[in-house]
Tab-separated table of C-alpha atoms and ligand atoms in Angstrom:
chain	number	residue	atom	x	y	z
E	1	UNK	CA	28.560	43.034	-8.146
E	2	UNK	CA	29.489	39.587	-6.865
E	3	UNK	CA	27.462	36.396	-7.152
E	4	UNK	CA	28.633	35.240	-3.695
E	5	UNK	CA	29.002	38.414	-1.573
E	6	UNK	CA	29.899	36.520	1.633
E	7	UNK	CA	30.395	39.702	3.707
E	8	UNK	CA	27.426	41.707	2.333
E	9	UNK	CA	25.838	44.017	4.991
E	10	UNK	CA	22.578	41.994	4.787
E	11	UNK	CA	24.507	38.815	5.592
E	12	UNK	CA	26.360	40.543	8.428
E	13	UNK	CA	22.955	41.516	9.828
E	14	UNK	CA	21.815	37.923	9.360
E	15	UNK	CA	24.831	36.738	11.385
E	16	UNK	CA	24.237	39.334	14.118
E	17	UNK	CA	20.470	38.852	14.594
E	18	UNK	CA	19.219	35.693	12.927
E	19	UNK	CA	22.135	33.513	14.052
E	20	UNK	CA	21.572	34.060	17.808
E	21	UNK	CA	17.748	34.018	17.374
E	22	UNK	CA	17.876	30.636	15.587
E	23	UNK	CA	20.336	29.282	18.162
E	24	UNK	CA	17.959	30.417	20.951
E	25	UNK	CA	15.010	28.757	19.192
E	26	UNK	CA	17.022	25.535	18.829
E	27	UNK	CA	17.856	25.573	22.533
E	28	UNK	CA	14.183	26.089	23.406
E	29	UNK	CA	13.072	23.249	21.097
E	30	UNK	CA	15.765	20.981	22.536
E	31	UNK	CA	14.413	21.632	26.017
E	32	UNK	CA	10.809	21.042	24.894
E	33	UNK	CA	11.505	17.821	22.978
E	34	UNK	CA	13.494	16.484	25.949
E	35	UNK	CA	10.796	17.240	28.505
E	36	UNK	CA	7.770	16.519	26.255
E	37	UNK	CA	8.867	13.929	23.641
E	38	UNK	CA	6.414	13.026	20.837
E	39	UNK	CA	7.634	9.699	19.379
E	40	UNK	CA	9.521	6.968	21.232
E	41	UNK	CA	13.236	6.789	20.418
E	42	UNK	CA	14.439	3.643	18.632
E	43	UNK	CA	18.187	4.437	18.664
E	44	UNK	CA	20.528	5.856	21.317
E	45	UNK	CA	20.522	9.623	21.071
E	46	UNK	CA	24.320	10.059	21.122
E	47	UNK	CA	24.750	7.642	18.169
E	48	UNK	CA	22.517	9.795	15.957
E	49	UNK	CA	23.585	13.164	17.335
E	50	UNK	CA	27.278	12.526	16.606
E	51	UNK	CA	26.434	11.580	12.990
E	52	UNK	CA	24.043	14.472	12.517
E	53	UNK	CA	26.565	16.982	13.858
E	54	UNK	CA	29.292	15.517	11.607
E	55	UNK	CA	26.979	15.992	8.600
E	56	UNK	CA	26.065	19.525	9.696
E	57	UNK	CA	29.765	20.418	10.014
E	58	UNK	CA	30.182	20.821	6.234
E	59	UNK	CA	26.526	21.579	5.328
E	60	UNK	CA	25.935	24.604	7.615
E	61	UNK	CA	29.119	26.375	6.388
E	62	UNK	CA	28.131	25.427	2.813
E	63	UNK	CA	24.797	27.167	3.417
E	64	UNK	CA	26.382	30.297	4.933
E	65	UNK	CA	29.202	30.575	2.381
E	66	UNK	CA	27.354	29.649	-0.838
E	67	UNK	CA	23.526	29.455	-0.662
E	68	UNK	CA	22.882	32.561	1.478
E	69	UNK	CA	25.389	34.771	-0.404
E	70	UNK	CA	23.939	33.529	-3.716
E	71	UNK	CA	20.456	34.507	-2.520
E	72	UNK	CA	21.710	38.079	-1.978
E	73	UNK	CA	24.091	38.204	-4.952
E	74	UNK	CA	21.710	36.826	-7.573
E	75	UNK	CA	18.664	38.822	-6.429
E	76	UNK	CA	20.821	41.975	-6.467
E	77	UNK	CA	22.106	41.229	-9.938
E	78	UNK	CA	18.580	40.668	-11.221
E	79	UNK	CA	17.204	43.719	-9.368
E	80	UNK	CA	17.074	46.127	-12.322
E	81	UNK	CA	15.517	43.530	-14.667
E	82	UNK	CA	11.964	43.605	-16.012
E	83	UNK	CA	10.230	41.356	-13.469
E	84	UNK	CA	11.638	43.346	-10.552
E	85	UNK	CA	10.657	46.580	-12.300
E	86	UNK	CA	7.060	45.342	-12.741
E	87	UNK	CA	6.924	44.098	-9.136
E	88	UNK	CA	8.162	47.523	-7.986
E	89	UNK	CA	4.883	49.054	-9.195
E	90	UNK	CA	2.818	47.051	-6.702
E	91	UNK	CA	1.792	48.522	-3.321
E	92	UNK	CA	4.559	47.624	-0.814
E	93	UNK	CA	2.507	45.279	1.462
E	94	UNK	CA	1.097	43.400	-1.565
E	95	UNK	CA	4.555	42.973	-3.091
E	96	UNK	CA	5.931	41.644	0.214
E	97	UNK	CA	3.017	39.198	0.626
E	98	UNK	CA	3.455	37.908	-2.944
E	99	UNK	CA	7.214	37.528	-2.461
E	100	UNK	CA	6.754	35.521	0.744
E	101	UNK	CA	4.074	33.283	-0.823
E	102	UNK	CA	6.313	32.710	-3.838
E	103	UNK	CA	9.328	31.814	-1.689
E	104	UNK	CA	7.274	29.381	0.395
E	105	UNK	CA	5.886	27.781	-2.768
E	106	UNK	CA	9.408	27.452	-4.173
E	107	UNK	CA	10.343	25.722	-0.886
E	108	UNK	CA	7.467	23.246	-1.357
E	109	UNK	CA	8.269	22.519	-5.020
E	110	UNK	CA	12.008	22.204	-4.318
E	111	UNK	CA	11.214	19.658	-1.593
E	112	UNK	CA	9.104	17.665	-4.064
E	113	UNK	CA	11.993	17.737	-6.537
E	114	UNK	CA	14.295	16.411	-3.801
E	115	UNK	CA	12.121	13.284	-3.820
E	116	UNK	CA	12.699	12.757	-7.572
E	117	UNK	CA	15.254	10.015	-8.439
E	118	UNK	CA	18.208	12.307	-9.196
E	119	UNK	CA	17.970	14.503	-6.107
E	120	UNK	CA	16.816	11.659	-3.830
E	121	UNK	CA	20.462	10.522	-3.905
E	122	UNK	CA	21.224	13.612	-1.791
E	123	UNK	CA	17.976	13.966	0.152
E	124	UNK	CA	17.918	10.329	1.386
E	125	UNK	CA	20.877	11.228	3.649
E	126	UNK	CA	18.405	13.401	5.563
E	127	UNK	CA	15.544	10.878	5.430
E	128	UNK	CA	17.448	7.778	6.549
E	129	UNK	CA	17.823	9.159	10.089
E	130	UNK	CA	16.222	6.435	12.213
E	131	UNK	CA	14.567	8.829	14.652
E	132	UNK	CA	13.604	12.414	14.076
E	133	UNK	CA	14.460	15.275	16.401
E	134	UNK	CA	15.927	18.767	16.274
E	135	UNK	CA	19.307	17.492	15.017
E	136	UNK	CA	17.597	15.958	11.947
E	137	UNK	CA	16.929	19.575	10.874
E	138	UNK	CA	20.702	19.980	10.346
E	139	UNK	CA	21.338	16.533	8.889
E	140	UNK	CA	21.683	17.444	5.229
E	141	UNK	CA	24.370	16.411	2.791
E	142	UNK	CA	26.378	19.521	1.885
E	143	UNK	CA	25.733	18.620	-1.774
E	144	UNK	CA	22.009	19.271	-1.179
E	145	UNK	CA	22.875	22.835	-0.132
E	146	UNK	CA	24.946	23.378	-3.293
E	147	UNK	CA	22.321	21.746	-5.527
E	148	UNK	CA	19.633	24.065	-4.157
E	149	UNK	CA	21.396	27.283	-5.284
E	150	UNK	CA	19.908	27.552	-8.820
E	151	UNK	CA	16.366	26.868	-7.549
E	152	UNK	CA	16.302	28.611	-4.166
E	153	UNK	CA	18.535	31.595	-5.078
E	154	UNK	CA	18.336	31.730	-8.880
E	155	UNK	CA	14.558	31.485	-9.320
E	156	UNK	CA	13.673	34.204	-6.759
E	157	UNK	CA	16.165	36.446	-8.585
E	158	UNK	CA	14.589	35.775	-11.983
E	159	UNK	CA	11.119	36.362	-10.507
E	160	UNK	CA	12.047	39.761	-9.047
E	161	UNK	CA	12.197	39.013	-5.300
E	162	UNK	CA	14.309	41.493	-3.333
E	163	UNK	CA	17.501	40.440	-1.478
E	164	UNK	CA	16.198	41.530	1.957
E	165	UNK	CA	12.944	39.553	1.495
E	166	UNK	CA	14.696	36.407	0.371
E	167	UNK	CA	17.024	36.520	3.369
E	168	UNK	CA	14.277	37.422	5.862
E	169	UNK	CA	12.152	34.529	4.568
E	170	UNK	CA	15.191	32.269	4.935
E	171	UNK	CA	15.180	32.982	8.681
E	172	UNK	CA	11.538	31.838	8.830
E	173	UNK	CA	12.428	28.822	6.631
E	174	UNK	CA	15.204	27.787	9.039
E	175	UNK	CA	12.987	28.365	12.087
E	176	UNK	CA	10.223	26.156	10.637
E	177	UNK	CA	12.741	23.509	9.594
E	178	UNK	CA	13.884	23.304	13.229
E	179	UNK	CA	10.286	23.334	14.560
E	180	UNK	CA	8.846	20.692	12.188
E	181	UNK	CA	11.722	18.238	12.803
E	182	UNK	CA	11.651	18.609	16.588
E	183	UNK	CA	10.267	15.708	18.590
E	184	UNK	CA	8.149	18.080	20.689
E	185	UNK	CA	4.722	16.842	21.721
E	186	UNK	CA	2.581	19.929	21.324
E	187	UNK	CA	-0.808	19.731	23.048
E	188	UNK	CA	-2.907	17.789	20.520
E	189	UNK	CA	-5.750	20.335	20.595
E	190	UNK	CA	-3.315	23.117	19.703
E	191	UNK	CA	-1.656	21.114	16.921
E	192	UNK	CA	-5.050	20.256	15.435
E	193	UNK	CA	-5.776	23.985	15.295
E	194	UNK	CA	-2.440	24.723	13.623
E	195	UNK	CA	-2.275	21.749	11.225
E	196	UNK	CA	-4.630	23.027	8.493
E	197	UNK	CA	-2.458	26.119	8.150
E	198	UNK	CA	1.150	25.478	9.204
E	199	UNK	CA	3.638	22.605	9.068
E	200	UNK	CA	3.927	21.054	12.532
E	201	UNK	CA	6.075	18.268	14.109
E	202	UNK	CA	3.309	15.615	13.810
E	203	UNK	CA	2.647	16.510	10.147
E	204	UNK	CA	6.327	16.368	9.250
E	205	UNK	CA	6.689	13.122	11.218
E	206	UNK	CA	4.303	11.585	8.660
E	207	UNK	CA	6.641	12.792	5.862
E	208	UNK	CA	9.563	10.908	7.478
E	209	UNK	CA	7.620	7.615	7.679
E	210	UNK	CA	8.981	4.402	6.119
E	211	UNK	CA	5.599	3.914	4.407
E	212	UNK	CA	6.039	5.217	0.873
E	213	UNK	CA	2.690	6.938	0.427
E	214	UNK	CA	3.202	8.696	3.767
E	215	UNK	CA	6.676	9.947	2.736
E	216	UNK	CA	5.030	11.379	-0.371
E	217	UNK	CA	2.988	13.797	1.699
E	218	UNK	CA	3.397	16.952	3.779
E	219	UNK	CA	6.238	18.535	1.819
E	220	UNK	CA	5.502	22.115	2.937
E	221	UNK	CA	7.981	24.330	4.735
E	222	UNK	CA	5.797	26.924	6.478
E	223	UNK	CA	2.297	26.904	4.940
E	224	UNK	CA	0.141	23.796	4.453
E	225	UNK	CA	-1.636	25.622	1.617
E	226	UNK	CA	0.568	24.031	-1.071
E	227	UNK	CA	0.077	20.464	0.226
E	228	UNK	CA	-3.651	21.129	0.323
E	229	UNK	CA	-3.692	22.542	-3.235
E	230	UNK	CA	-1.556	19.683	-4.638
E	231	UNK	CA	-3.437	17.026	-2.620
E	232	UNK	CA	-0.299	15.918	-0.783
E	233	UNK	CA	-1.657	16.789	2.699
E	234	UNK	CA	-2.009	13.823	5.056
E	235	UNK	CA	-3.366	14.218	8.572
E	236	UNK	CA	-4.627	10.795	9.601
E	237	UNK	CA	-1.527	8.819	10.669
E	238	UNK	CA	-1.099	8.304	14.428
E	239	UNK	CA	2.475	9.166	15.481
E	240	UNK	CA	3.102	5.942	17.381
E	241	UNK	CA	2.301	3.981	14.162
E	242	UNK	CA	5.131	5.720	12.325
E	243	UNK	CA	8.538	4.111	11.808
E	244	UNK	CA	10.973	6.860	10.878
E	245	UNK	CA	13.511	6.274	8.101
E	246	UNK	CA	14.052	4.723	4.671
E	247	UNK	CA	13.321	0.954	4.571
E	248	UNK	CA	16.417	-0.025	2.559
E	249	UNK	CA	18.699	2.089	4.764
E	250	UNK	CA	17.543	0.975	8.196
E	251	UNK	CA	20.778	-0.668	9.338
E	252	UNK	CA	22.328	1.732	11.875
E	253	UNK	CA	25.737	0.071	11.421
E	254	UNK	CA	25.733	1.257	7.789
E	255	UNK	CA	25.181	4.879	8.800
E	256	UNK	CA	28.608	6.153	9.811
E	257	UNK	CA	29.303	9.770	8.855
E	258	UNK	CA	31.674	8.587	6.090
E	259	UNK	CA	29.065	6.211	4.648
E	260	UNK	CA	26.419	8.936	4.751
E	261	UNK	CA	28.706	11.424	2.988
E	262	UNK	CA	29.366	8.843	0.253
E	263	UNK	CA	25.677	7.837	-0.008
E	264	UNK	CA	24.860	10.106	-3.010
E	265	UNK	CA	27.252	7.989	-5.097
E	266	UNK	CA	25.570	4.690	-4.149
E	267	UNK	CA	22.920	3.197	-6.465
E	268	UNK	CA	19.286	4.018	-5.794
E	269	UNK	CA	17.557	1.430	-3.650
E	270	UNK	CA	14.016	0.105	-4.189
E	271	UNK	CA	11.529	1.298	-1.564
E	272	UNK	CA	11.711	-1.955	0.419
E	273	UNK	CA	13.502	-3.561	3.352
E	274	UNK	CA	16.593	-5.702	2.547
E	275	UNK	CA	14.330	-8.800	2.659
E	276	UNK	CA	12.182	-7.297	-0.133
E	277	UNK	CA	9.124	-6.505	2.005
E	278	UNK	CA	7.582	-3.064	1.894
E	279	UNK	CA	6.423	-1.270	5.063
E	280	UNK	CA	2.625	-1.139	5.054
E	281	UNK	CA	0.465	1.661	6.396
E	282	UNK	CA	-1.371	1.123	9.663
E	283	UNK	CA	-5.135	1.012	9.010
E	284	UNK	CA	-6.634	4.444	9.591
E	285	UNK	CA	-8.277	4.718	13.010
E	286	UNK	CA	-12.065	4.590	13.122
E	287	UNK	CA	-13.617	7.039	13.569
E	288	UNK	CA	-10.998	8.961	11.553
E	289	UNK	CA	-8.719	11.007	13.760
E	290	UNK	CA	-6.805	14.095	12.779
E	291	UNK	CA	-3.202	13.866	13.979
E	292	UNK	CA	-3.719	11.203	16.641
E	293	UNK	CA	-1.023	11.014	19.314
B	1	ZN	ZN1	11.722	15.018	2.301
C-alpha cells in the first residue's frame, strides 16, 4: 500500500465528479459576487486575481498530488488498526456522523494552529490579500498544503476515519472554503438564519479583518459549533467597517507573486501598521446588530 496513491480509484472518482462540481460552484459564486457584491473593493481586481492565480498554480497541484493522496493512503494504511476496528462496531449512520464531526473539528483546530507563530509564516500569505473574494479561497502558499498533511491526513487515519469519508468531507471542505471567501451579499435575513450554524461570507469576512481580535474569531470551516464552544464566534462587526488584510503587509507593491512565495522566510511582523499604530475595532452598533451589512 502506498502513502501517496495519486491514481487511487477514489481519487479518480474525485477528479471525475468533485472537480467539475467544485468548478461549477466556483463559477456560480463568481457570478453572484459580481452581481451582488458584499464589501467594497479597495484594489483593482486584476492586480489581485493575477497574484492569487499565480499562488494557486503550485498550491492546487500540491493539494491534488500530496494532501488528497495522503488522506486516502494514510487512512487505508491505518484501516485495520484498533481505532478503526472499534469504530467499525458502531451503527453505520452514527459512525459517519462522528467521522464528519471529527473532520470538521480537525479543520477548526488546524485553522487555529495556522494562526500560531510558526504556521502564521505560511498562513499570512492567505490573510494579507487586501480584498476578499472567491480567488482568496485558492490563495494559499503551497507550503501550507504540505504542512497540513500530518494533521489533516495523519490524524483522521490514527482516529479510524475511512478513506471515502475523508475524501467526501474534503469536497464539502473545499465547497465551504469557496463559499465563505466569496464576496457574495446574501440577503441579510437569510445569513442571520444561517450564521448560528454554518460559516458564511460575512462571518469569514470578520476573520479576515485587520483588527487583531476580529482575526482571532470565526475559524470554523463548515459548522459554527466549534467557534461557539471555544468562544471564538463573533457576529457583531458590520461588513463595511472591516478592512481586509494584515496591517504590516498592507503595501500592495510588496505583494508580487515572488514576494508572497518568499514570505514564509521573512521575519514575523508585529500586528501593527508600518507606522506602529494598530487598527482599532469600530464601536459595536447600538442596539447590537447581528451581522450588519
Ligand atoms: Zn485564518
